[in-house]
Amino acid sequence: MAFKIGLLGLGTVGTGTAEILLSPSGRHPLLQEIQIKRVGVRSLNKSRKIELPPEMMTTELEAIVSDREIDIVVELIGGLEPARSLILKAIAAGKHVVTANKAVIARYGDEIYTAASAAKVYVLFEAAVGGGIPAIEPLKQSLGANRIQRVIGIVNGTTNYILTQMAAGGADFEEVLAEAQKLGYAEADPTTDVDGLDAADKIAILTSLAFGRRLNIEDVHCEGIRQVSTADINYAEKLGFAIKLLAISQRPSSDEPDKLQVRVHPTLVPKTHPLASINGVNNAILVEGEPIGQVMFFGPGAGAGPTASAVVSDIMNIVGVLKSSGKTETLDPLLSCSHQDYANVIPIEELGTRFYARFLTRDIPGVIGHLGTCFGKHQVSLESVVQIGFVRELAEIVVVTHDVREGNFRQAIEEISGLDAIDSIPSILRVL
Ligand SMILES: NC(=O)c1ccc[n+]([C@@H]2O[C@H](COP(=O)([O-])OP(=O)(O)OC[C@H]3O[C@@H](n4cnc5c(N)ncnc54)[C@H](OP(=O)(O)O)[C@@H]3O)[C@@H](O)[C@H]2O)c1
């Protein structure tokens, strides 16, 4: 007896998924028992990369999620609606669900998992974070024995590509973004990627798995890469850092295990750190736990084949369970969601981190002294202060702090920006 799939979406990932399912030879034998029954799309007239029997295709997605013969609904249409409603309807109809939709899982995970637990069905989403990189299943299973302390990810290929190109060629953000759009690495509307929103969805999902807490997406502090200049990339390079958009989730103190810091922002990463060398559209997710130490997952974070590889592995996980037990009266706790409580996320002002700041100052004696005094007044100690050169007769000074409380640093910056000697503060970045 074959297990029947209802595929919602036949775009980039849907096509990649169908291609794997239609060509099982040389892959895991379980794939030979999986059959696509129906495929839902928006337009029946579009030319497709793969040919499917016309009777398999429909624009009636609701009919797929309620089809009695379908065991697993695979949602690959993207966006919030109708994806969310279709997932909920599939669950209500007793279907297991596989999705690559990080936006829906990050925002409606609570609603979806409450419904899935009640209906005793699985909702798996390996492809939602890191595309083809296995990260979700390792967090749920292979790393389950660890106390996770920190997860740091480069989880958005578009921004990583832009920052890599800016570092390699010296072109500025707008120029590289336009080139990325031409190459298909960035959307026509790049907001979700360049403003860090996509990475925020992904770190919300990783946080939930790593720390066993649900998360309100609004609690993720999120900054994108629009303000990163080639000047900063060059100075960072001279100081021994690469600039990366990092998504970070951590338990700042083992004494208060319920408190978490969750944030997305461009970060100076020491060149010796494994994440500093993740370039181009690649993604990487570094997990730190006790007793394992550090493990890093690296690979293609998007694309038809890699993402479909993750989608099909989820389908196979569900089929494996269905095949061995027949029913799912009790859900496997290693595959289902077992937590309901919400994370207590600490405000960004309480973050303890190093900072990099670049100042343009009038060339008058004692400027560096004034900066030092202001920082000192707010308990911000400095690791280095370097006068880099001159820009339009203004002296350019770069400061790197020791670990400081973000709130104190911001107060010092507010006071410094009022000093006569300060023309502007073009950039402030956190340092890993
Ligand atoms: N692309 C990647 O590399 C990647 C990586 C990781 C995760 N993901 C996630 O995977 C999901 C799918 O992405 P994708 O890149 O494959 O998207 P896509 O290429 O835009 O394909 C979307 C598919 O869904 C169909 N569709 C969209 N809205 C529909 C509606 N309202 N009713 C019926 N059909 C509808 C489209 O039909 P038509 O073909 O008729 O227009 C199309 O076949 C998204 O959640 C995305 O975030 C993608």
XYZ file of C-alpha atoms and ligand atoms in Angstrom:
480
model
C 0.000 0.000 0.000
C 1.429 3.385 -1.028
C 1.354 6.466 1.200
C -0.363 9.310 -0.634
C 0.853 12.863 -0.812
C -1.140 16.006 -1.535
C 1.330 18.615 -2.762
C 0.312 22.254 -2.362
C 2.526 24.287 -4.707
C 4.618 23.324 -7.716
C 7.073 26.219 -7.732
C 10.794 26.030 -6.914
C 10.533 23.704 -3.901
C 7.374 21.899 -5.013
C 9.023 20.950 -8.298
C 12.199 19.789 -6.521
C 10.072 17.695 -4.156
C 8.061 16.111 -6.989
C 11.300 15.340 -8.847
C 12.678 13.361 -5.893
C 9.389 11.539 -5.266
C 9.076 10.622 -8.943
C 12.600 9.273 -9.150
C 13.110 6.961 -6.141
C 15.764 4.759 -7.689
C 19.058 4.772 -5.770
C 17.504 6.559 -2.785
C 16.002 5.141 0.425
C 13.639 2.196 -0.360
C 10.840 3.870 1.624
C 10.502 6.367 -1.227
C 9.128 3.617 -3.441
C 6.084 3.492 -1.191
C 5.282 7.198 -1.508
C 3.012 8.447 -4.257
C 1.920 11.942 -5.253
C -1.869 11.888 -5.504
C -2.775 15.529 -6.194
C -0.922 18.777 -6.823
C -2.443 22.182 -6.115
C -1.322 25.322 -7.948
C -2.603 28.823 -8.689
C -2.608 28.513 -12.466
C -3.179 25.414 -14.584
C -1.901 27.129 -17.727
C 1.632 27.828 -16.557
C 4.424 25.898 -18.251
C 6.109 23.576 -15.737
C 9.589 22.075 -15.442
C 8.082 18.643 -14.883
C 5.220 16.982 -16.640
C 2.482 15.563 -14.456
C -0.776 13.964 -15.602
C -3.289 16.836 -16.058
C -5.853 15.068 -13.827
C -3.367 15.260 -10.936
C -3.300 19.072 -11.058
C -5.929 21.330 -9.534
C -6.453 24.873 -8.346
C -8.832 23.587 -5.646
C -6.374 23.344 -2.742
C -9.185 22.865 -0.226
C -10.175 19.677 -2.032
C -6.647 18.319 -1.528
C -6.519 18.956 2.225
C -9.845 17.173 2.706
C -9.196 14.302 0.266
C -9.845 11.110 2.264
C -7.138 9.166 0.450
C -4.332 11.606 1.192
C -2.089 10.786 4.177
C 0.340 13.722 4.125
C -0.247 17.283 2.934
C 2.948 19.035 1.835
C 2.492 22.817 1.957
C 4.889 24.592 -0.412
C 2.893 27.626 -1.510
C 4.553 30.051 0.935
C 3.124 33.255 2.452
C 0.819 33.476 5.453
C -2.595 32.934 3.861
C -4.014 30.692 2.550
C -1.046 28.578 3.753
C -1.993 28.823 7.455
C -5.679 28.000 6.856
C -4.842 25.097 4.575
C -2.438 23.635 7.150
C -5.100 23.933 9.864
C -7.738 22.376 7.606
C -5.389 19.507 6.741
C -4.782 18.891 10.450
C -8.514 19.010 11.165
C -9.009 16.411 8.425
C -6.474 14.141 10.180
C -3.618 14.658 7.700
C 0.018 14.885 8.672
C 1.658 18.040 7.360
C 5.107 18.860 6.002
C 5.898 22.498 5.292
C 8.867 24.695 4.358
C 7.005 27.814 5.494
C 9.044 29.556 8.217
C 6.747 32.587 8.277
C 3.689 30.484 9.151
C 5.526 28.289 11.691
C 7.181 31.275 13.400
C 3.884 33.191 13.707
C 1.244 30.485 14.092
C 3.288 27.627 15.581
C 1.228 27.742 18.769
C -2.113 27.459 16.953
C -0.802 24.808 14.562
C 0.839 22.625 17.225
C -2.132 22.848 19.571
C -4.320 21.630 16.710
C -1.806 18.956 15.663
C -1.498 17.560 19.213
C -5.280 17.383 19.537
C -5.623 15.662 16.139
C -2.621 13.375 16.847
C -0.853 14.292 13.633
C 2.691 15.400 12.876
C 3.681 18.782 11.447
C 7.313 18.723 10.312
C 9.302 21.637 8.882
C 12.971 20.709 8.369
C 13.131 22.886 5.222
C 11.903 26.014 7.028
C 15.359 26.793 8.457
C 18.614 26.373 6.558
C 17.030 24.877 3.402
C 18.833 21.609 2.817
C 20.868 21.698 6.033
C 19.647 19.273 8.670
C 19.170 21.479 11.732
C 15.622 20.922 12.990
C 15.847 17.160 13.370
C 19.296 17.312 15.066
C 17.934 19.841 17.575
C 14.896 17.640 18.257
C 16.724 14.331 18.334
C 20.493 13.936 17.936
C 21.296 16.841 20.296
C 18.371 16.190 22.629
C 20.616 15.034 25.481
C 22.333 18.416 25.712
C 21.594 21.563 27.655
C 21.733 24.055 24.814
C 23.414 27.325 25.718
C 23.519 29.154 22.416
C 22.464 28.867 18.790
C 24.066 31.192 16.251
C 23.081 31.078 12.618
C 23.847 32.584 9.275
C 20.380 31.654 8.081
C 19.702 34.038 5.213
C 21.557 33.346 1.975
C 20.639 36.648 0.310
C 22.207 38.846 2.983
C 25.213 36.560 3.295
C 25.736 36.818 -0.455
C 25.471 40.635 -0.342
C 27.925 40.983 2.569
C 30.348 38.525 0.933
C 30.270 40.450 -2.358
C 30.689 43.794 -0.578
C 33.769 42.411 1.211
C 35.232 40.873 -1.938
C 34.653 43.627 -4.458
C 34.293 46.812 -2.459
C 30.956 47.630 -4.140
C 28.343 49.255 -1.917
C 25.108 47.733 -0.640
C 22.736 49.092 -3.330
C 25.032 48.011 -6.163
C 25.451 44.462 -4.837
C 21.724 44.175 -4.072
C 20.905 45.081 -7.697
C 23.360 42.441 -8.924
C 21.888 39.842 -6.504
C 18.403 40.626 -7.861
C 19.658 40.131 -11.431
C 21.154 36.740 -10.482
C 17.968 35.642 -8.710
C 19.591 35.608 -5.238
C 17.399 38.469 -4.024
C 13.664 39.116 -4.468
C 12.357 42.171 -6.346
C 11.156 43.357 -2.927
C 14.148 42.438 -0.756
C 12.696 43.731 2.546
C 12.125 40.362 4.198
C 15.732 39.362 3.612
C 17.755 42.573 3.967
C 15.846 43.877 6.985
C 16.451 40.624 8.863
C 12.797 39.516 9.037
C 13.409 36.136 7.396
C 16.313 35.472 9.780
C 14.072 36.516 12.707
C 11.454 33.905 11.718
C 14.173 31.275 11.528
C 15.819 32.065 14.868
C 12.372 32.073 16.485
C 11.906 28.495 15.242
C 15.416 27.401 16.298
C 14.938 29.005 19.738
C 11.747 27.136 20.285
C 13.433 23.813 19.530
C 16.723 24.489 21.302
C 15.231 25.877 24.503
C 11.835 24.142 24.604
C 9.878 27.398 24.695
C 7.467 29.036 22.299
C 8.341 32.532 21.215
C 6.446 35.630 20.134
C 8.058 36.784 16.903
C 7.746 40.399 18.159
C 10.213 39.508 20.951
C 13.046 38.948 18.467
C 15.220 42.075 18.282
C 15.793 42.552 14.569
C 18.180 44.754 12.570
C 19.047 44.220 8.901
C 22.099 45.023 6.807
C 21.075 48.232 5.014
C 23.282 50.359 7.272
C 26.418 48.240 6.769
C 28.865 50.174 4.588
C 31.917 49.017 2.681
C 33.925 51.380 4.935
C 32.864 49.316 7.965
C 33.600 46.061 6.178
C 37.104 47.337 5.382
C 37.790 48.609 8.916
C 36.438 45.382 10.385
C 38.770 43.450 8.086
C 41.755 45.506 9.307
C 40.754 44.812 12.915
C 40.513 41.046 12.187
C 36.742 40.655 11.717
C 34.237 39.735 8.991
C 30.749 41.287 9.106
C 27.891 38.763 9.038
C 24.148 38.951 9.639
C 23.824 36.676 12.660
C 20.682 35.265 14.220
C 21.490 34.525 17.860
C 19.552 32.863 20.620
C 21.111 32.249 24.001
C 20.637 31.624 27.662
C 22.679 34.457 29.158
C 22.869 32.868 32.600
C 22.617 29.291 33.792
C 21.173 30.661 37.076
C 18.101 31.886 35.203
C 17.508 29.151 32.605
C 14.097 30.538 31.626
C 15.487 33.834 30.386
C 16.601 34.099 26.782
C 18.171 36.645 24.471
C 17.010 36.396 20.871
C 18.282 38.781 18.219
C 19.206 39.317 14.577
C 21.760 41.944 13.620
C 24.895 42.510 11.571
C 27.832 41.453 13.706
C 31.621 41.673 13.610
C 32.768 38.052 13.745
C 36.439 37.331 14.568
C 38.078 35.827 11.485
C 39.165 32.850 13.559
C 35.511 31.977 14.328
C 34.005 29.186 12.164
C 31.093 31.432 11.073
C 33.449 34.068 9.631
C 34.295 31.865 6.660
C 30.689 31.045 5.657
C 30.422 32.918 2.385
C 28.052 33.464 -0.519
C 24.528 32.051 -0.361
C 25.568 29.316 2.080
C 24.039 29.014 5.525
C 25.482 27.682 8.775
C 24.044 26.996 12.193
C 26.321 26.680 15.202
C 24.923 25.025 18.310
C 26.662 25.191 21.686
C 25.547 22.769 24.355
C 26.609 20.857 27.401
C 28.211 18.380 27.208
C 28.698 18.374 23.425
C 30.535 21.696 23.080
C 30.166 23.220 19.626
C 28.689 21.628 16.508
C 28.158 23.445 13.241
C 25.823 22.550 10.392
C 26.813 24.040 7.066
C 25.465 23.896 3.528
C 23.056 25.238 0.931
C 20.336 27.241 2.676
C 17.979 27.408 -0.298
C 17.365 26.184 -3.842
C 15.054 23.590 -5.327
C 17.157 20.461 -4.735
C 18.534 21.195 -1.243
C 15.191 22.415 0.117
C 13.325 19.491 -1.430
C 15.859 17.130 0.172
C 14.711 18.424 3.589
C 11.018 18.300 2.642
C 11.259 14.690 1.487
C 13.193 13.658 4.601
C 10.221 14.939 6.659
C 7.796 12.988 4.473
C 9.931 9.881 5.007
C 9.999 10.400 8.782
C 6.217 10.426 8.869
C 5.917 7.476 6.509
C 8.419 5.580 8.669
C 6.198 6.088 11.736
C 3.006 5.234 9.831
C 4.582 2.123 8.404
C 5.884 0.817 11.722
C 2.874 1.576 13.912
C 0.036 2.063 11.437
C -1.644 4.720 13.573
C -0.513 7.714 15.564
C -2.685 7.481 18.677
C 0.339 8.531 20.690
C 2.682 10.916 18.939
C 6.420 10.215 18.991
C 7.742 12.913 21.365
C 10.945 13.170 19.330
C 9.017 14.217 16.231
C 6.139 16.198 17.702
C 6.121 19.452 19.657
C 6.180 18.870 23.398
C 6.304 22.400 24.878
C 3.626 24.998 25.504
C 5.254 27.678 27.685
C 6.447 30.955 26.237
C 10.055 32.140 26.520
C 10.909 35.034 28.802
C 12.917 37.203 26.401
C 15.214 39.792 27.938
C 15.102 43.319 26.438
C 18.047 44.230 24.208
C 19.207 46.922 26.701
C 20.171 44.087 29.065
C 22.393 42.405 26.474
C 26.053 42.110 27.411
C 28.205 42.411 24.290
C 31.154 44.137 22.671
C 30.496 47.045 20.314
C 32.216 48.584 17.315
C 31.440 52.262 16.659
C 32.718 54.637 13.990
C 32.794 58.372 14.652
C 33.421 61.310 12.341
C 34.891 64.066 14.472
C 36.091 67.616 14.009
C 39.869 67.660 14.138
C 40.266 69.450 17.429
C 42.676 68.425 20.179
C 41.476 66.062 22.910
C 38.613 64.363 20.985
C 39.755 60.868 21.871
C 40.027 61.944 25.521
C 36.420 63.252 25.459
C 35.196 59.978 23.988
C 37.057 57.985 26.654
C 35.648 60.142 29.464
C 32.056 59.804 28.230
C 32.315 56.050 27.814
C 33.974 55.724 31.247
C 31.135 57.692 32.882
C 28.684 55.028 31.668
C 30.854 52.026 32.662
C 31.844 51.312 29.073
C 35.466 50.199 28.946
C 37.306 50.360 25.656
C 39.347 47.613 24.077
C 40.757 49.810 21.306
C 40.464 53.320 19.889
C 41.985 53.910 16.466
C 42.090 57.061 14.386
C 41.765 55.663 10.896
C 42.207 58.753 8.731
C 40.284 61.709 7.381
C 36.981 62.025 5.483
C 36.072 65.503 4.180
C 38.438 67.104 6.760
C 36.791 65.103 9.525
C 38.838 62.652 11.562
C 37.517 59.116 11.473
C 37.786 57.225 14.751
C 36.863 53.586 15.329
C 36.215 52.283 18.833
C 35.843 48.673 19.983
C 34.554 48.141 23.524
C 34.951 45.313 25.986
C 31.782 43.412 26.986
C 29.355 46.072 28.184
C 25.660 46.320 28.992
C 23.901 47.552 25.845
C 21.805 50.067 27.812
C 24.980 51.702 29.219
C 26.591 51.830 25.799
C 23.505 53.514 24.290
C 23.487 56.137 27.058
C 27.160 56.884 26.416
C 26.484 57.203 22.678
C 23.628 59.616 23.324
C 25.900 61.832 25.390
C 28.766 61.565 22.891
C 26.525 62.539 19.963
C 25.898 65.872 21.737
C 29.620 66.730 21.997
C 30.807 69.704 19.895
C 33.651 67.636 18.484
C 31.320 64.964 17.055
C 30.083 65.439 13.498
C 28.270 62.092 13.200
C 28.301 58.431 14.224
C 27.862 56.593 10.897
C 27.826 53.108 12.356
C 27.410 51.073 15.488
C 27.712 47.301 15.253
C 27.876 44.515 17.808
C 30.901 42.237 18.019
C 30.650 38.488 18.615
N 12.898 28.665 -2.805
C 13.708 28.255 -1.848
O 14.917 28.061 -2.077
C 13.177 27.998 -0.459
C 14.083 27.617 0.558
C 13.593 27.324 1.825
C 12.222 27.452 2.075
N 11.394 27.858 1.072
C 9.961 27.966 1.368
O 9.257 27.058 0.538
C 7.960 27.575 0.243
C 7.754 27.573 -1.273
O 8.731 28.425 -1.861
P 9.008 28.420 -3.437
O 10.259 29.187 -3.616
O 8.907 27.049 -3.978
O 7.769 29.299 -3.952
P 7.317 29.537 -5.455
O 8.380 29.129 -6.409
O 6.773 30.920 -5.519
O 6.100 28.508 -5.666
C 4.867 28.666 -5.030
C 3.894 27.639 -5.585
O 2.690 27.726 -4.858
C 1.585 27.973 -5.736
N 0.703 28.923 -5.050
C 1.051 30.056 -4.411
N -0.028 30.648 -3.879
C -1.089 29.859 -4.191
C -2.470 29.934 -3.935
N -2.983 30.939 -3.247
N -3.269 28.949 -4.408
C -2.743 27.936 -5.135
N -1.414 27.795 -5.384
C -0.617 28.763 -4.932
C 2.172 28.544 -6.998
O 1.320 28.220 -8.075
P 1.680 28.626 -9.592
O 2.900 27.816 -9.943
O 0.487 28.247 -10.384
O 1.956 30.099 -9.560
C 3.535 27.847 -7.050
O 3.404 26.605 -7.690
C 7.902 28.963 0.892
O 7.293 28.856 2.156
C 9.367 29.331 1.055
O 9.598 30.231 2.119
C 11.831 28.126 -0.190
